[in-house]
């Protein structure tokens, strides 16, 4: 894990001047939350390090073969995101590409022993839910350190829960180390953004191993990802009710409003850490240790965040 974190730190140190030289940067626009031209697409470095480590681990026999497919899917999503960062691909093309990658992974993992109709239903529901989460995570990558800090929290909790399941815990741990290395450069004021090359890949890394977990792990996962799930979902619903173009970029997420209201990125990062540490983590612990309280914990955790979102819904969105 230390080697992975160091490789990402060094790799980004080489990537940032290269990105600036070739114009791979995010300019300051009217809808931007950053204040200066910043290198973008750093997620490709995270993906390159993680895929290389997975290939080595599977080749050496340290991890089962299906993790090689996992790494391949993560790498393809990162390349797709990289192309989108560079050329702004059409929405339909992006979604089709993502669906194909997610379907490949799901088809490898879904247990057809449950019967073909049920397996097909599970595949369709699972791919749709994962497709939403990938794009949700991408929507929420709008402040320095914000998405990386969320990924660090989610992966940290999943490592804690999945470490007894050796291979899954190791894969989560590798992701944790890579994100920690990226955060060195992404902490505000950020020197580099992960871009779609990183957000799509990380969304996959956070969600794809759930195909191998049980229902109890799904409940815990829903709780630890609730901060992003609630803001993205309720914001999208509010925009749909107003008749806004859902595919158009905007600055109306709650975290973006709070950044403007509080005068910077860091107060929002502290708020995220407080919400995750003092609200979501205790409910995740309850769900993990009390089987009868899993779904009640999910409802309470989401209900509290929903009330928080409703309380600040009136903040200026422009």
XYZ file of C-alpha atoms in Angstrom:
318
model
C 0.000 0.000 0.000
C 2.873 2.376 0.777
C 4.426 1.568 -2.600
C 1.122 2.254 -4.380
C 0.690 5.607 -2.605
C 4.296 6.587 -3.400
C 3.901 5.562 -7.053
C 0.815 7.775 -7.415
C 2.552 10.728 -5.757
C 5.609 10.389 -8.022
C 3.513 9.696 -11.108
C 1.421 12.815 -10.584
C 4.562 14.837 -9.966
C 5.629 13.860 -13.487
C 2.148 14.168 -14.983
C 1.314 17.721 -13.825
C 4.032 19.556 -15.828
C 3.307 17.288 -18.806
C -0.403 18.186 -18.622
C 0.369 21.897 -18.450
C 2.749 21.633 -21.405
C 0.132 19.930 -23.580
C -2.807 22.050 -22.436
C -4.558 19.299 -20.454
C -5.955 21.815 -18.026
C -9.261 23.017 -16.602
C -9.773 26.710 -17.289
C -11.742 28.964 -14.950
C -15.287 29.262 -16.325
C -18.470 30.856 -15.020
C -19.646 27.530 -13.589
C -16.208 26.567 -12.177
C -15.521 26.232 -8.463
C -11.733 26.568 -8.833
C -9.938 29.908 -9.105
C -6.947 29.110 -11.310
C -6.002 27.020 -14.330
C -5.362 23.485 -13.049
C -4.046 20.291 -14.630
C -6.854 17.778 -15.245
C -6.982 14.058 -15.968
C -4.751 12.977 -13.098
C -7.030 10.007 -12.558
C -5.259 8.257 -15.420
C -2.187 8.003 -13.171
C -4.252 6.418 -10.383
C -5.706 3.920 -12.862
C -2.315 3.079 -14.388
C -0.791 2.327 -10.978
C -3.741 0.285 -9.738
C -4.132 -1.757 -12.938
C -0.403 -2.502 -13.011
C -0.471 -3.699 -9.401
C -3.522 -5.892 -10.029
C -1.888 -7.475 -13.081
C 1.207 -8.227 -11.015
C -0.839 -9.591 -8.096
C -2.901 -11.926 -10.297
C 0.153 -13.045 -12.291
C 1.996 -13.884 -9.067
C -1.015 -15.817 -7.784
C -1.720 -13.424 -4.911
C -5.251 -12.637 -6.136
C -7.868 -14.732 -8.003
C -8.189 -14.342 -11.774
C -11.437 -12.354 -11.685
C -9.546 -9.362 -10.291
C -7.660 -9.174 -13.577
C -11.014 -8.570 -15.295
C -11.831 -6.058 -12.584
C -8.629 -4.167 -13.340
C -9.284 -4.315 -17.080
C -12.775 -2.842 -16.612
C -11.412 -0.091 -14.358
C -8.727 0.711 -16.917
C -11.193 0.909 -19.812
C -13.440 3.245 -17.813
C -10.457 5.455 -17.028
C -9.508 5.622 -20.726
C -13.123 6.432 -21.612
C -13.057 9.215 -19.024
C -9.720 10.457 -20.362
C -11.163 10.739 -23.855
C -14.142 12.615 -22.433
C -11.801 14.988 -20.580
C -10.009 15.690 -23.855
C -12.819 15.715 -26.430
C -16.096 16.094 -24.481
C -17.746 12.930 -25.815
C -21.523 12.860 -26.485
C -23.592 11.763 -23.485
C -25.055 8.749 -25.289
C -21.633 7.486 -26.316
C -20.366 7.800 -22.755
C -23.343 5.939 -21.297
C -23.161 3.161 -23.879
C -19.462 2.655 -23.194
C -20.012 2.593 -19.449
C -22.915 0.138 -19.790
C -20.809 -2.231 -21.870
C -17.968 -2.253 -19.335
C -20.304 -2.715 -16.366
C -22.183 -5.490 -18.166
C -18.946 -7.385 -18.830
C -18.054 -7.293 -15.138
C -21.588 -8.217 -14.040
C -21.794 -11.155 -16.458
C -18.566 -12.541 -15.012
C -19.824 -12.310 -11.451
C -23.599 -12.953 -11.466
C -24.414 -16.436 -10.194
C -26.590 -18.114 -12.827
C -27.342 -20.910 -10.347
C -30.215 -18.788 -9.015
C -32.021 -19.357 -12.337
C -31.717 -17.459 -15.581
C -34.725 -15.092 -15.146
C -33.550 -14.025 -11.688
C -29.931 -13.765 -12.805
C -30.958 -11.543 -15.729
C -33.044 -9.325 -13.440
C -30.157 -9.046 -10.982
C -27.812 -8.141 -13.822
C -30.098 -5.418 -15.206
C -30.826 -3.854 -11.810
C -27.201 -4.075 -10.723
C -25.794 -2.547 -13.916
C -28.324 0.309 -13.807
C -27.572 1.033 -10.134
C -23.827 0.948 -10.725
C -24.168 3.150 -13.812
C -25.975 5.716 -11.673
C -23.294 5.578 -8.985
C -20.454 6.059 -11.490
C -22.065 9.182 -12.878
C -23.154 10.347 -9.435
C -19.543 10.194 -8.250
C -18.547 12.140 -11.347
C -21.203 14.801 -10.603
C -19.821 15.242 -7.086
C -16.218 15.768 -8.186
C -16.413 19.555 -8.154
C -14.240 20.835 -5.295
C -10.564 20.426 -4.455
C -10.124 17.195 -2.507
C -13.858 16.539 -2.209
C -14.303 13.319 -4.196
C -10.912 11.995 -3.072
C -11.769 12.593 0.579
C -15.099 10.799 0.151
C -13.395 7.869 -1.576
C -10.831 7.736 1.240
C -13.617 7.450 3.827
C -15.624 4.840 1.914
C -12.589 2.703 1.105
C -11.334 2.976 4.682
C -14.621 1.644 6.054
C -14.773 -1.096 3.419
C -11.217 -2.186 4.231
C -12.226 -2.408 7.884
C -15.264 -4.545 7.018
C -13.767 -6.666 4.225
C -10.266 -7.352 5.528
C -11.300 -10.856 6.718
C -12.253 -11.519 3.071
C -8.619 -11.395 2.039
C -8.750 -10.623 -1.682
C -11.576 -8.065 -1.497
C -9.954 -6.324 1.446
C -6.639 -6.142 -0.411
C -8.279 -4.593 -3.501
C -10.037 -1.987 -1.365
C -6.740 -1.328 0.435
C -4.919 -0.727 -2.844
C -7.591 1.781 -3.843
C -7.273 3.464 -0.448
C -3.510 3.868 -0.869
C -3.847 5.253 -4.406
C -6.439 7.833 -3.342
C -4.271 8.888 -0.402
C -1.397 9.502 -2.820
C -3.649 11.501 -5.134
C -4.933 13.635 -2.240
C -1.385 14.901 -1.663
C -1.705 16.828 -4.946
C -5.469 17.394 -4.860
C -5.814 18.973 -1.416
C -6.874 22.639 -1.756
C -5.500 24.536 -3.469
C -5.355 21.589 -5.884
C -2.438 21.129 -8.247
C -4.347 18.541 -10.310
C -7.905 17.273 -10.795
C -8.734 13.605 -11.322
C -11.209 14.422 -14.141
C -13.543 11.829 -15.595
C -10.497 9.589 -16.006
C -10.407 9.263 -12.232
C -13.994 9.748 -11.109
C -15.436 7.016 -13.358
C -12.693 4.590 -12.395
C -13.047 5.331 -8.682
C -16.813 5.015 -8.872
C -16.244 1.540 -10.313
C -13.608 0.672 -7.702
C -15.979 1.650 -4.896
C -19.010 -0.204 -6.222
C -18.010 -3.183 -8.399
C -16.803 -5.488 -5.553
C -20.331 -5.315 -4.113
C -21.262 -8.014 -6.643
C -19.204 -10.354 -4.453
C -20.736 -9.242 -1.129
C -23.919 -10.120 0.738
C -26.982 -8.026 1.505
C -25.565 -6.951 4.868
C -22.562 -5.388 3.110
C -24.890 -3.586 0.706
C -26.608 -1.903 3.648
C -23.326 -0.692 5.103
C -22.135 0.477 1.677
C -25.324 2.497 1.177
C -24.723 4.227 4.495
C -21.062 5.144 3.956
C -21.794 6.531 0.470
C -24.898 8.414 1.630
C -23.371 11.924 1.575
C -22.809 11.747 -2.182
C -25.949 9.712 -2.898
C -28.275 12.182 -1.179
C -26.815 15.386 -2.615
C -26.588 14.108 -6.192
C -29.996 12.404 -6.213
C -31.973 15.220 -4.570
C -30.238 17.860 -6.694
C -31.087 15.935 -9.857
C -34.703 15.577 -8.692
C -34.937 19.312 -7.963
C -33.509 20.171 -11.391
C -35.961 17.791 -13.070
C -38.864 19.431 -11.233
C -37.693 22.878 -12.416
C -37.431 21.641 -15.994
C -33.657 22.150 -16.197
C -31.591 20.257 -18.754
C -30.288 17.322 -16.718
C -27.188 16.758 -18.878
C -26.107 20.413 -18.679
C -23.274 21.316 -16.315
C -24.323 23.382 -13.301
C -23.322 24.585 -9.831
C -26.493 23.761 -7.892
C -25.300 20.779 -5.830
C -25.489 21.474 -2.115
C -21.728 21.102 -1.688
C -21.186 23.783 -4.361
C -23.676 26.134 -2.721
C -22.037 25.624 0.668
C -18.585 26.349 -0.807
C -19.835 29.720 -2.068
C -21.776 30.418 1.122
C -18.838 29.559 3.390
C -16.248 31.224 1.152
C -14.039 28.314 0.121
C -13.463 24.622 -0.366
C -11.921 23.693 2.970
C -14.997 24.382 5.153
C -16.965 21.967 2.943
C -14.248 19.332 3.333
C -14.439 19.692 7.105
C -18.227 19.422 6.935
C -17.924 16.234 4.868
C -15.510 14.735 7.400
C -17.832 15.621 10.280
C -20.882 14.155 8.551
C -19.021 10.981 7.618
C -17.295 10.529 10.952
C -20.004 11.507 13.412
C -23.209 10.624 11.560
C -22.625 7.954 8.915
C -19.830 5.942 10.558
C -21.853 5.176 13.741
C -24.835 4.022 11.681
C -22.532 1.912 9.512
C -21.234 0.296 12.697
C -24.792 -0.445 13.835
C -25.631 -1.972 10.458
C -22.463 -4.065 10.541
C -22.912 -5.413 14.060
C -26.730 -5.622 14.378
C -28.230 -7.640 11.528
C -31.793 -6.763 12.541
C -31.026 -3.026 12.290
C -29.358 -2.897 8.870
C -32.177 -1.343 6.872
C -33.454 0.784 9.755
C -29.941 2.251 9.976
C -29.997 2.983 6.245
C -33.336 4.793 6.560
C -32.221 6.887 9.554
C -28.857 7.776 7.993
C -30.469 8.919 4.740
C -33.318 10.647 6.535
C -30.927 12.813 8.532
C -28.961 13.825 5.446
C -32.188 14.476 3.558
C -33.275 16.906 6.266
C -29.871 18.605 6.110
C -30.192 18.985 2.332
C -33.734 20.375 2.737
C -32.568 22.850 5.385
C -30.026 24.421 3.008
C -31.992 24.041 -0.224
C -32.640 27.779 -0.403
C -28.978 28.778 -0.735
C -28.204 30.663 -3.931
C -27.586 28.215 -6.783
C -26.307 30.600 -9.432
